[in-house]
mmCIF file of C-alpha atoms in Angstrom:
data_model
loop_
_atom_site.group_PDB
_atom_site.id
_atom_site.type_symbol
_atom_site.label_atom_id
_atom_site.label_comp_id
_atom_site.label_asym_id
_atom_site.label_seq_id
_atom_site.Cartn_x
_atom_site.Cartn_y
_atom_site.Cartn_z
ATOM 1 C CA UNK A 11 106.587 136.735 70.745
ATOM 2 C CA UNK A 12 104.004 134.060 69.821
ATOM 3 C CA UNK A 13 101.926 131.500 71.624
ATOM 4 C CA UNK A 14 100.750 128.310 69.772
ATOM 5 C CA UNK A 15 98.309 126.114 71.575
ATOM 6 C CA UNK A 16 98.583 122.420 70.955
ATOM 7 C CA UNK A 17 96.721 119.309 72.136
ATOM 8 C CA UNK A 18 96.652 117.878 75.666
ATOM 9 C CA UNK A 19 96.850 121.368 77.183
ATOM 10 C CA UNK A 20 100.329 121.980 75.873
ATOM 11 C CA UNK A 21 101.695 124.781 73.666
ATOM 12 C CA UNK A 22 104.791 126.563 72.540
ATOM 13 C CA UNK A 23 105.821 130.072 73.523
ATOM 14 C CA UNK A 24 108.333 131.514 71.048
ATOM 15 C CA UNK A 25 110.280 134.654 72.087
ATOM 16 C CA UNK A 26 112.879 136.278 69.895
ATOM 17 C CA UNK A 27 115.416 138.608 71.569
ATOM 18 C CA UNK A 28 117.644 140.914 69.666
ATOM 19 C CA UNK A 29 119.475 144.162 69.677
ATOM 20 C CA UNK A 30 121.029 145.718 72.739
ATOM 21 C CA UNK A 31 119.492 143.442 75.457
ATOM 22 C CA UNK A 32 120.784 140.299 73.655
ATOM 23 C CA UNK A 33 124.247 141.910 72.930
ATOM 24 C CA UNK A 34 124.585 142.848 76.675
ATOM 25 C CA UNK A 35 123.653 139.369 77.655
ATOM 26 C CA UNK A 36 126.175 137.779 75.313
ATOM 27 C CA UNK A 37 128.931 140.140 76.618
ATOM 28 C CA UNK A 38 128.019 139.284 80.268
ATOM 29 C CA UNK A 39 127.902 135.556 79.434
ATOM 30 C CA UNK A 40 131.310 135.780 77.693
ATOM 31 C CA UNK A 41 132.919 137.693 80.646
ATOM 32 C CA UNK A 42 131.515 135.167 83.136
ATOM 33 C CA UNK A 43 132.970 132.190 81.157
ATOM 34 C CA UNK A 44 136.237 133.918 80.606
ATOM 35 C CA UNK A 45 136.607 134.477 84.332
ATOM 36 C CA UNK A 46 136.689 130.787 84.780
ATOM 37 C CA UNK A 47 138.894 129.997 81.848
ATOM 38 C CA UNK A 48 142.285 128.285 82.515
ATOM 39 C CA UNK A 49 144.965 128.717 79.793
ATOM 40 C CA UNK A 50 148.579 127.895 80.202
ATOM 41 C CA UNK A 51 150.710 131.041 80.817
ATOM 42 C CA UNK A 52 147.846 133.078 82.150
ATOM 43 C CA UNK A 53 146.306 133.462 85.580
ATOM 44 C CA UNK A 54 142.683 132.446 85.936
ATOM 45 C CA UNK A 55 140.467 135.246 84.675
ATOM 46 C CA UNK A 56 143.332 137.167 83.101
ATOM 47 C CA UNK A 57 143.159 135.570 79.641
ATOM 48 C CA UNK A 58 143.005 138.263 76.870
ATOM 49 C CA UNK A 59 139.636 138.500 75.063
ATOM 50 C CA UNK A 60 141.127 137.493 71.712
ATOM 51 C CA UNK A 61 142.535 134.243 73.072
ATOM 52 C CA UNK A 62 139.488 133.562 75.203
ATOM 53 C CA UNK A 63 137.150 133.825 72.125
ATOM 54 C CA UNK A 64 139.296 131.125 70.455
ATOM 55 C CA UNK A 65 138.796 128.862 73.471
ATOM 56 C CA UNK A 66 135.169 129.530 74.226
ATOM 57 C CA UNK A 67 132.701 128.423 71.492
ATOM 58 C CA UNK A 68 130.274 131.073 70.401
ATOM 59 C CA UNK A 69 127.426 128.588 70.836
ATOM 60 C CA UNK A 70 128.307 128.155 74.566
ATOM 61 C CA UNK A 71 128.127 131.910 74.928
ATOM 62 C CA UNK A 72 124.710 132.017 73.232
ATOM 63 C CA UNK A 73 123.476 129.199 75.506
ATOM 64 C CA UNK A 74 124.702 130.888 78.617
ATOM 65 C CA UNK A 75 123.220 134.287 77.544
ATOM 66 C CA UNK A 76 119.943 132.671 76.621
ATOM 67 C CA UNK A 77 119.702 131.047 80.079
ATOM 68 C CA UNK A 78 120.265 134.452 81.686
ATOM 69 C CA UNK A 79 117.342 136.038 79.717
ATOM 70 C CA UNK A 80 115.003 133.047 79.740
ATOM 71 C CA UNK A 81 113.109 133.706 83.009
ATOM 72 C CA UNK A 82 112.248 137.287 82.170
ATOM 73 C CA UNK A 83 111.254 136.254 78.638
ATOM 74 C CA UNK A 84 109.035 133.541 80.026
ATOM 75 C CA UNK A 85 107.499 135.949 82.617
ATOM 76 C CA UNK A 86 106.743 138.484 79.829
ATOM 77 C CA UNK A 87 105.074 135.752 77.685
ATOM 78 C CA UNK A 88 102.996 134.409 80.554
ATOM 79 C CA UNK A 89 101.792 137.856 81.305
ATOM 80 C CA UNK A 90 101.048 138.783 77.736
ATOM 81 C CA UNK A 91 99.069 135.615 76.908
ATOM 82 C CA UNK A 92 97.702 135.153 80.375
ATOM 83 C CA UNK A 93 99.083 131.545 80.605
ATOM 84 C CA UNK A 94 98.276 129.438 83.653
ATOM 85 C CA UNK A 95 101.346 127.155 83.857
ATOM 86 C CA UNK A 96 100.911 123.879 85.673
ATOM 87 C CA UNK A 97 104.496 122.619 85.226
ATOM 88 C CA UNK A 98 107.936 124.056 84.649
ATOM 89 C CA UNK A 99 108.423 124.834 80.854
ATOM 90 C CA UNK A 100 111.119 123.114 78.867
ATOM 91 C CA UNK A 101 113.437 125.586 77.146
ATOM 92 C CA UNK A 102 115.019 125.041 73.755
ATOM 93 C CA UNK A 103 117.461 127.660 72.334
ATOM 94 C CA UNK A 104 117.057 128.032 68.586
ATOM 95 C CA UNK A 105 118.687 130.098 65.905
ATOM 96 C CA UNK A 106 121.135 131.923 68.148
ATOM 97 C CA UNK A 107 123.796 134.245 66.733
ATOM 98 C CA UNK A 108 125.572 137.390 67.765
ATOM 99 C CA UNK A 109 122.548 139.560 66.763
ATOM 100 C CA UNK A 110 119.553 137.676 68.043
ATOM 101 C CA UNK A 111 118.226 134.369 69.635
ATOM 102 C CA UNK A 112 114.965 132.643 69.517
ATOM 103 C CA UNK A 113 113.827 130.944 72.675
ATOM 104 C CA UNK A 114 111.211 128.231 72.473
ATOM 105 C CA UNK A 115 109.409 127.273 75.644
ATOM 106 C CA UNK A 116 107.311 124.038 75.691
ATOM 107 C CA UNK A 117 104.558 124.761 78.204
ATOM 108 C CA UNK A 118 101.795 122.827 79.949
ATOM 109 C CA UNK A 119 98.939 125.010 80.907
ATOM 110 C CA UNK A 120 95.793 124.571 82.953
ATOM 111 C CA UNK A 121 93.322 122.831 80.689
ATOM 112 C CA UNK A 122 90.184 124.427 79.377
ATOM 113 C CA UNK A 123 87.083 123.212 81.177
ATOM 114 C CA UNK A 124 83.832 123.022 79.285
ATOM 115 C CA UNK A 125 81.216 122.765 81.940
ATOM 116 C CA UNK A 126 77.894 121.181 81.054
ATOM 117 C CA UNK A 127 74.522 122.457 82.235
ATOM 118 C CA UNK A 128 75.316 122.088 85.937
ATOM 119 C CA UNK A 129 72.028 123.699 86.893
ATOM 120 C CA UNK A 130 70.164 120.587 85.519
ATOM 121 C CA UNK A 131 71.936 118.296 88.008
ATOM 122 C CA UNK A 132 69.409 116.893 90.555
ATOM 123 C CA UNK A 133 69.918 114.513 93.447
ATOM 124 C CA UNK A 134 68.367 113.704 96.795
ATOM 125 C CA UNK A 135 70.183 113.175 100.042
ATOM 126 C CA UNK A 136 69.118 109.928 101.687
ATOM 127 C CA UNK A 137 67.126 110.327 104.896
ATOM 128 C CA UNK A 138 68.666 108.442 107.785
ATOM 129 C CA UNK A 139 67.655 107.071 111.104
ATOM 130 C CA UNK A 140 69.100 104.943 113.876
ATOM 131 C CA UNK A 141 67.073 101.737 114.850
ATOM 132 C CA UNK A 142 66.827 100.142 118.158
ATOM 133 C CA UNK A 143 68.595 97.129 116.819
ATOM 134 C CA UNK A 144 71.584 99.238 116.038
ATOM 135 C CA UNK A 145 71.588 100.648 119.588
ATOM 136 C CA UNK A 146 71.407 97.107 120.955
ATOM 137 C CA UNK A 147 74.398 96.116 118.809
ATOM 138 C CA UNK A 148 76.292 99.074 120.442
ATOM 139 C CA UNK A 149 75.391 97.774 123.814
ATOM 140 C CA UNK A 150 76.573 94.321 122.830
ATOM 141 C CA UNK A 151 79.958 95.859 121.701
ATOM 142 C CA UNK A 152 80.166 97.523 125.163
ATOM 143 C CA UNK A 153 79.529 94.069 126.811
ATOM 144 C CA UNK A 154 82.161 92.512 124.619
ATOM 145 C CA UNK A 155 84.613 95.146 125.666
ATOM 146 C CA UNK A 156 84.307 94.418 129.271
ATOM 147 C CA UNK A 157 83.714 90.658 128.913
ATOM 148 C CA UNK A 158 85.810 88.274 131.104
ATOM 149 C CA UNK A 159 87.286 84.941 130.110
ATOM 150 C CA UNK A 160 86.023 82.311 132.555
ATOM 151 C CA UNK A 161 87.687 78.831 132.803
ATOM 152 C CA UNK A 162 85.342 76.084 131.589
ATOM 153 C CA UNK A 163 84.964 72.698 133.308
ATOM 154 C CA UNK A 164 87.264 69.940 132.143
ATOM 155 C CA UNK A 165 84.422 68.024 130.598
ATOM 156 C CA UNK A 166 83.203 71.000 128.607
ATOM 157 C CA UNK A 167 84.488 70.963 124.988
ATOM 158 C CA UNK A 168 85.588 74.150 123.083
ATOM 159 C CA UNK A 169 83.013 76.020 120.993
ATOM 160 C CA UNK A 170 83.268 78.803 118.478
ATOM 161 C CA UNK A 171 83.871 81.933 120.452
ATOM 162 C CA UNK A 172 85.896 80.111 123.224
ATOM 163 C CA UNK A 173 89.585 80.862 123.919
ATOM 164 C CA UNK A 174 91.776 77.827 123.801
ATOM 165 C CA UNK A 175 95.316 77.948 125.086
ATOM 166 C CA UNK A 176 97.365 75.666 122.833
ATOM 167 C CA UNK A 177 100.892 74.347 122.052
ATOM 168 C CA UNK A 178 101.344 73.617 118.332
ATOM 169 C CA UNK A 179 104.085 72.363 115.999
ATOM 170 C CA UNK A 180 103.573 72.858 112.270
ATOM 171 C CA UNK A 181 105.160 70.354 109.834
ATOM 172 C CA UNK A 182 105.581 70.152 106.060
ATOM 173 C CA UNK A 183 106.395 66.726 104.680
ATOM 174 C CA UNK A 184 106.958 65.521 108.291
ATOM 175 C CA UNK A 185 109.526 68.231 109.082
ATOM 176 C CA UNK A 186 108.816 71.265 111.385
ATOM 177 C CA UNK A 187 109.078 74.559 109.467
ATOM 178 C CA UNK A 188 110.206 77.924 110.688
ATOM 179 C CA UNK A 189 107.659 80.035 112.474
ATOM 180 C CA UNK A 190 105.138 77.207 112.693
ATOM 181 C CA UNK A 191 105.466 76.419 116.421
ATOM 182 C CA UNK A 192 104.229 78.057 119.598
ATOM 183 C CA UNK A 193 103.459 77.381 123.234
ATOM 184 C CA UNK A 194 100.627 78.563 125.448
ATOM 185 C CA UNK A 195 99.135 80.559 122.585
ATOM 186 C CA UNK A 196 95.553 81.936 123.443
ATOM 187 C CA UNK A 197 93.476 81.309 120.286
ATOM 188 C CA UNK A 198 89.887 82.509 120.036
ATOM 189 C CA UNK A 199 88.044 79.977 117.886
ATOM 190 C CA UNK A 200 86.294 81.752 114.999
ATOM 191 C CA UNK A 201 88.631 84.720 115.081
ATOM 192 C CA UNK A 202 90.314 83.604 111.738
ATOM 193 C CA UNK A 203 93.675 84.286 113.368
ATOM 194 C CA UNK A 204 95.167 81.096 111.845
ATOM 195 C CA UNK A 205 94.973 79.804 108.281
ATOM 196 C CA UNK A 206 91.544 78.632 107.025
ATOM 197 C CA UNK A 207 90.430 75.307 108.520
ATOM 198 C CA UNK A 208 92.730 75.310 111.510
ATOM 199 C CA UNK A 209 90.361 76.761 114.110
ATOM 200 C CA UNK A 210 87.303 74.749 112.850
ATOM 201 C CA UNK A 211 89.159 71.494 113.593
ATOM 202 C CA UNK A 212 89.646 72.496 117.208
ATOM 203 C CA UNK A 213 85.943 72.694 117.894
ATOM 204 C CA UNK A 214 85.078 70.084 120.493
ATOM 205 C CA UNK A 215 88.568 69.684 121.892
ATOM 206 C CA UNK A 216 88.942 69.271 125.692
ATOM 207 C CA UNK A 217 91.747 70.351 128.083
ATOM 208 C CA UNK A 218 95.028 68.280 127.579
ATOM 209 C CA UNK A 219 93.562 66.642 124.455
ATOM 210 C CA UNK A 220 95.929 66.283 121.477
ATOM 211 C CA UNK A 221 94.929 66.582 117.855
ATOM 212 C CA UNK A 222 96.512 66.447 114.454
ATOM 213 C CA UNK A 223 95.208 69.281 112.237
ATOM 214 C CA UNK A 224 95.524 69.061 108.472
ATOM 215 C CA UNK A 225 95.382 72.260 106.450
ATOM 216 C CA UNK A 226 96.538 73.816 103.121
ATOM 217 C CA UNK A 227 98.163 77.205 103.059
ATOM 218 C CA UNK A 228 96.542 79.859 100.779
ATOM 219 C CA UNK A 229 98.020 80.327 97.339
ATOM 220 C CA UNK A 230 98.834 83.962 98.262
ATOM 221 C CA UNK A 231 100.542 83.153 101.574
ATOM 222 C CA UNK A 232 103.358 85.475 102.386
ATOM 223 C CA UNK A 233 105.946 82.647 102.740
ATOM 224 C CA UNK A 234 106.630 81.360 99.233
ATOM 225 C CA UNK A 235 107.751 78.007 100.305
ATOM 226 C CA UNK A 236 104.414 77.315 102.090
ATOM 227 C CA UNK A 237 102.007 79.070 99.663
ATOM 228 C CA UNK A 238 99.479 76.502 98.403
ATOM 229 C CA UNK A 239 101.170 73.609 100.292
ATOM 230 C CA UNK A 240 99.606 71.080 102.647
ATOM 231 C CA UNK A 241 100.758 70.920 106.239
ATOM 232 C CA UNK A 242 99.922 69.290 109.585
ATOM 233 C CA UNK A 243 99.908 70.703 113.021
ATOM 234 C CA UNK A 244 100.286 68.692 116.236
ATOM 235 C CA UNK A 245 98.157 70.548 118.751
ATOM 236 C CA UNK A 246 97.835 70.173 122.511
ATOM 237 C CA UNK A 247 94.999 72.064 124.243
ATOM 238 C CA UNK A 248 95.339 73.432 127.732
ATOM 239 C CA UNK A 249 92.918 75.926 129.242
ATOM 240 C CA UNK A 250 89.553 76.459 127.647
ATOM 241 C CA UNK A 251 87.759 79.691 128.528
ATOM 242 C CA UNK A 252 84.381 80.978 127.743
ATOM 243 C CA UNK A 253 83.437 84.595 127.416
ATOM 244 C CA UNK A 254 81.309 85.902 130.281
ATOM 245 C CA UNK A 255 79.444 89.048 129.417
ATOM 246 C CA UNK A 256 78.690 91.689 132.149
ATOM 247 C CA UNK A 257 75.182 92.876 132.935
ATOM 248 C CA UNK A 258 74.368 96.202 131.235
ATOM 249 C CA UNK A 259 73.727 98.586 134.041
ATOM 250 C CA UNK A 260 74.920 101.919 135.406
ATOM 251 C CA UNK A 261 77.858 100.301 137.041
ATOM 252 C CA UNK A 262 79.112 99.036 133.732
ATOM 253 C CA UNK A 263 78.773 102.504 132.175
ATOM 254 C CA UNK A 264 80.716 103.977 135.095
ATOM 255 C CA UNK A 265 83.680 101.700 134.187
ATOM 256 C CA UNK A 266 84.059 103.713 130.962
ATOM 257 C CA UNK A 267 85.083 106.791 132.957
ATOM 258 C CA UNK A 268 83.703 109.190 130.402
ATOM 259 C CA UNK A 269 82.641 112.626 131.536
ATOM 260 C CA UNK A 270 78.961 113.226 131.416
ATOM 261 C CA UNK A 271 78.133 109.527 130.629
ATOM 262 C CA UNK A 272 77.209 107.846 133.835
ATOM 263 C CA UNK A 273 73.960 105.940 133.120
ATOM 264 C CA UNK A 274 72.808 103.402 130.556
ATOM 265 C CA UNK A 275 70.262 105.916 129.135
ATOM 266 C CA UNK A 276 72.932 108.527 128.669
ATOM 267 C CA UNK A 277 75.213 106.044 126.953
ATOM 268 C CA UNK A 278 72.384 105.010 124.596
ATOM 269 C CA UNK A 279 71.759 108.775 123.847
ATOM 270 C CA UNK A 280 75.443 109.278 122.956
ATOM 271 C CA UNK A 281 75.604 106.157 120.938
ATOM 272 C CA UNK A 282 72.484 107.230 118.945
ATOM 273 C CA UNK A 283 73.942 110.653 118.330
ATOM 274 C CA UNK A 284 77.226 109.129 117.144
ATOM 275 C CA UNK A 285 75.515 106.724 114.856
ATOM 276 C CA UNK A 286 73.315 109.445 113.442
ATOM 277 C CA UNK A 287 76.285 111.652 112.803
ATOM 278 C CA UNK A 288 78.102 108.885 111.033
ATOM 279 C CA UNK A 289 75.074 107.994 108.870
ATOM 280 C CA UNK A 290 74.484 111.633 108.060
ATOM 281 C CA UNK A 291 78.097 112.058 106.920
ATOM 282 C CA UNK A 292 77.836 108.858 104.850
ATOM 283 C CA UNK A 293 74.649 110.157 103.310
ATOM 284 C CA UNK A 294 76.163 113.573 102.542
ATOM 285 C CA UNK A 295 79.248 111.834 100.981
ATOM 286 C CA UNK A 296 77.020 109.689 98.737
ATOM 287 C CA UNK A 297 74.985 112.770 97.813
ATOM 288 C CA UNK A 298 78.068 114.740 97.022
ATOM 289 C CA UNK A 299 79.670 111.983 94.993
ATOM 290 C CA UNK A 300 76.425 111.638 93.005
ATOM 291 C CA UNK A 301 76.279 115.254 91.969
ATOM 292 C CA UNK A 302 80.058 115.420 91.238
ATOM 293 C CA UNK A 303 79.805 112.310 89.051
ATOM 294 C CA UNK A 304 76.939 113.932 87.220
ATOM 295 C CA UNK A 305 79.016 117.111 86.707
ATOM 296 C CA UNK A 306 82.066 115.109 85.543
ATOM 297 C CA UNK A 307 79.907 113.182 83.048
ATOM 298 C CA UNK A 308 78.723 116.402 81.415
ATOM 299 C CA UNK A 309 82.153 118.219 81.485
ATOM 300 C CA UNK A 310 84.939 118.109 78.946
ATOM 301 C CA UNK A 311 88.535 118.432 80.300
ATOM 302 C CA UNK A 312 91.737 117.768 78.296
ATOM 303 C CA UNK A 313 93.614 116.872 81.377
ATOM 304 C CA UNK A 314 97.428 116.907 80.995
ATOM 305 C CA UNK A 315 99.395 113.962 82.312
ATOM 306 C CA UNK A 316 101.536 116.238 84.485
ATOM 307 C CA UNK A 317 98.532 117.272 86.561
ATOM 308 C CA UNK A 318 97.543 113.650 87.182
ATOM 309 C CA UNK A 319 101.088 112.807 88.184
ATOM 310 C CA UNK A 320 101.197 115.776 90.574
ATOM 311 C CA UNK A 321 98.033 114.507 92.269
ATOM 312 C CA UNK A 322 99.581 111.001 92.503
ATOM 313 C CA UNK A 323 102.613 112.569 94.142
ATOM 314 C CA UNK A 324 100.409 114.197 96.802
ATOM 315 C CA UNK A 325 98.493 111.009 97.417
ATOM 316 C CA UNK A 326 101.714 109.027 97.803
ATOM 317 C CA UNK A 327 102.933 111.563 100.353
ATOM 318 C CA UNK A 328 99.629 111.091 102.241
ATOM 319 C CA UNK A 329 100.169 107.332 102.065
ATOM 320 C CA UNK A 330 103.692 107.722 103.531
ATOM 321 C CA UNK A 331 102.289 109.948 106.385
ATOM 322 C CA UNK A 332 99.669 107.396 107.205
ATOM 323 C CA UNK A 333 102.107 104.582 107.299
ATOM 324 C CA UNK A 334 104.489 106.675 109.475
ATOM 325 C CA UNK A 335 101.651 107.238 112.004
ATOM 326 C CA UNK A 336 101.388 103.455 112.332
ATOM 327 C CA UNK A 337 105.116 103.300 113.146
ATOM 328 C CA UNK A 338 106.405 102.039 109.869
ATOM 329 C CA UNK A 339 108.090 103.457 106.806
ATOM 330 C CA UNK A 340 106.729 103.162 103.306
ATOM 331 C CA UNK A 341 109.676 100.879 102.387
ATOM 332 C CA UNK A 342 108.895 98.543 105.253
ATOM 333 C CA UNK A 343 105.223 98.382 104.187
ATOM 334 C CA UNK A 344 106.096 97.640 100.664
ATOM 335 C CA UNK A 345 108.588 94.931 101.598
ATOM 336 C CA UNK A 346 106.097 93.260 103.919
ATOM 337 C CA UNK A 347 103.273 93.260 101.405
ATOM 338 C CA UNK A 348 105.497 92.332 98.406
ATOM 339 C CA UNK A 349 104.555 95.466 96.536
ATOM 340 C CA UNK A 350 106.594 98.289 94.967
ATOM 341 C CA UNK A 351 106.290 101.983 94.733
ATOM 342 C CA UNK A 352 105.360 101.997 91.075
ATOM 343 C CA UNK A 353 102.580 99.526 91.617
ATOM 344 C CA UNK A 354 101.116 101.625 94.437
ATOM 345 C CA UNK A 355 101.304 104.749 92.308
ATOM 346 C CA UNK A 356 99.608 102.996 89.446
ATOM 347 C CA UNK A 357 96.753 101.997 91.722
ATOM 348 C CA UNK A 358 96.415 105.622 92.858
ATOM 349 C CA UNK A 359 96.286 107.051 89.274
ATOM 350 C CA UNK A 360 92.547 106.687 88.555
ATOM 351 C CA UNK A 361 91.700 108.421 91.793
ATOM 352 C CA UNK A 362 94.235 111.034 91.276
ATOM 353 C CA UNK A 363 92.895 111.823 87.820
ATOM 354 C CA UNK A 364 89.383 112.063 89.292
ATOM 355 C CA UNK A 365 90.639 114.408 92.044
ATOM 356 C CA UNK A 366 92.372 116.673 89.571
ATOM 357 C CA UNK A 367 89.303 116.872 87.358
ATOM 358 C CA UNK A 368 87.088 117.667 90.390
ATOM 359 C CA UNK A 369 89.247 120.610 91.424
ATOM 360 C CA UNK A 370 89.197 121.983 87.933
ATOM 361 C CA UNK A 371 85.459 121.621 87.579
ATOM 362 C CA UNK A 372 84.812 123.363 90.873
ATOM 363 C CA UNK A 373 87.232 126.145 89.961
ATOM 364 C CA UNK A 374 85.478 126.627 86.653
ATOM 365 C CA UNK A 375 82.101 126.649 88.445
ATOM 366 C CA UNK A 376 83.313 129.213 90.892
ATOM 367 C CA UNK A 377 84.508 131.431 88.090
ATOM 368 C CA UNK A 378 81.291 131.031 86.106
ATOM 369 C CA UNK A 379 79.151 131.801 89.142
ATOM 370 C CA UNK A 380 81.389 134.805 90.021
ATOM 371 C CA UNK A 381 82.087 133.470 93.541
ATOM 372 C CA UNK A 382 84.116 136.073 95.320
ATOM 373 C CA UNK A 383 86.222 135.494 98.420
ATOM 374 C CA UNK A 384 86.351 138.561 100.651
ATOM 375 C CA UNK A 385 89.052 139.566 103.037
ATOM 376 C CA UNK A 386 86.695 138.893 105.949
ATOM 377 C CA UNK A 387 86.202 135.411 104.757
ATOM 378 C CA UNK A 388 89.941 134.806 104.607
ATOM 379 C CA UNK A 389 90.387 136.235 108.134
ATOM 380 C CA UNK A 390 87.549 134.007 109.474
ATOM 381 C CA UNK A 391 89.253 130.955 107.980
ATOM 382 C CA UNK A 392 92.535 131.934 109.629
ATOM 383 C CA UNK A 393 90.702 132.404 112.943
ATOM 384 C CA UNK A 394 89.068 129.008 112.607
ATOM 385 C CA UNK A 395 92.396 127.252 111.780
ATOM 386 C CA UNK A 396 94.036 129.096 114.702
ATOM 387 C CA UNK A 397 91.461 127.677 117.136
ATOM 388 C CA UNK A 398 91.645 124.254 115.559
ATOM 389 C CA UNK A 399 95.380 123.937 115.898
ATOM 390 C CA UNK A 400 95.725 126.148 118.955
ATOM 391 C CA UNK A 401 98.212 128.339 117.151
ATOM 392 C CA UNK A 402 98.429 132.150 116.751
ATOM 393 C CA UNK A 403 96.784 133.233 113.580
ATOM 394 C CA UNK A 404 99.944 134.950 112.395
ATOM 395 C CA UNK A 405 101.840 131.735 112.716
ATOM 396 C CA UNK A 406 99.155 130.005 110.604
ATOM 397 C CA UNK A 407 99.546 132.698 107.964
ATOM 398 C CA UNK A 408 103.217 131.883 107.656
ATOM 399 C CA UNK A 409 102.330 128.157 107.021
ATOM 400 C CA UNK A 410 99.282 128.615 104.825
ATOM 401 C CA UNK A 411 99.336 131.469 102.259
ATOM 402 C CA UNK A 412 96.233 133.492 101.532
ATOM 403 C CA UNK A 413 96.031 132.203 97.944
ATOM 404 C CA UNK A 414 95.753 128.716 99.360
ATOM 405 C CA UNK A 415 92.842 129.830 101.592
ATOM 406 C CA UNK A 416 91.209 131.465 98.639
ATOM 407 C CA UNK A 417 91.554 128.304 96.573
ATOM 408 C CA UNK A 418 90.018 126.129 99.329
ATOM 409 C CA UNK A 419 87.229 128.516 99.986
ATOM 410 C CA UNK A 420 86.264 128.852 96.286
ATOM 411 C CA UNK A 421 86.221 125.120 95.919
ATOM 412 C CA UNK A 422 83.924 124.742 99.005
ATOM 413 C CA UNK A 423 81.571 127.424 98.029
ATOM 414 C CA UNK A 424 81.315 126.066 94.429
ATOM 415 C CA UNK A 425 80.451 122.673 95.968
ATOM 416 C CA UNK A 426 77.876 124.268 98.276
ATOM 417 C CA UNK A 427 76.295 126.034 95.282
ATOM 418 C CA UNK A 428 76.122 122.747 93.381
ATOM 419 C CA UNK A 429 74.576 120.862 96.333
ATOM 420 C CA UNK A 430 72.043 123.649 96.968
ATOM 421 C CA UNK A 431 71.020 123.666 93.274
ATOM 422 C CA UNK A 432 70.696 119.916 93.150
ATOM 423 C CA UNK A 433 68.159 119.870 95.959
ATOM 424 C CA UNK A 434 66.015 122.718 94.650
#
């Protein structure tokens, strides 16, 4: 048995089998193939050995026998050389005869990680605060949420921010085009709902006024026949409404119907806390990315392509799940956006490579720092997950195995160590 390490975290495990184990495997393989042999004049499985050997090539028997012994041979090799496989090996049967066989496994193993001097990494987490201006913006959002549309007088023209109810007919080269017409459409000027230039040309319009709008469709417009093309719209305005904001008082807060938030001051307090939590998370994310980027810059990893592709697979599954939550399938999204699966996966690849490297770096750091995960830690994690998902802990254990918990906890504790060291 021999292990030869090669570049890009690959290598060849060579195993030679001979003597009684190989002979027994060949006999078993021959009997299995003979049992399925059909020869004229004999019942299936009743062909004499001498005739069967003439019909079954020796090479086929050796191949079958090799496949029977391959898994155990691989397991023995992995154990002897302490190989951490990250993909299913490729088997090549070499130099097989009735006395011996040589199995050659092409393996991809977890890459070696050469950590730099991670204790030299330093960074500061940005201090955050919430200003009164930001609180006022939150109050304006609240007003916008409960704003009413109030009909303007007939002599009052439409302004940016007003809602204009319109009929419109779009034409290209003087001919109406499909999807370009509508009636009683409520359009908020400045919302950028329509193509660029359309809404701006309705500023100043009055009820029942007609206008001809001239626009050019964007070059990347989703309808190819219209992309980059000039068009005109015949528009008739009907109602024009202005936004009327409610007064900020306790009565407005009560309309939210949120437990424990009944006054303006309480709402401001909750808004401040929410903004602070959001800013603190953003600051922590920036701090974490800073130290991880520093760690990656000083670390050498010969990352195999299969690990990057595996991470792309996980990211694409996440993408499919997110699309499904919005009520679509991935195929529907790709068709609507004019993209394909390969293009999406290609966009994901740099991030996937970064994720794979980060996991390997934190794993190496955990090993270097002798981070140990105790049984109590594992049980506490299961308890937390049980409470989070409102499921019995035993049921959680059936869904998430202990080694997955250990991996996650080691990654987190390694990151915590890195962050603590960076601020010392």
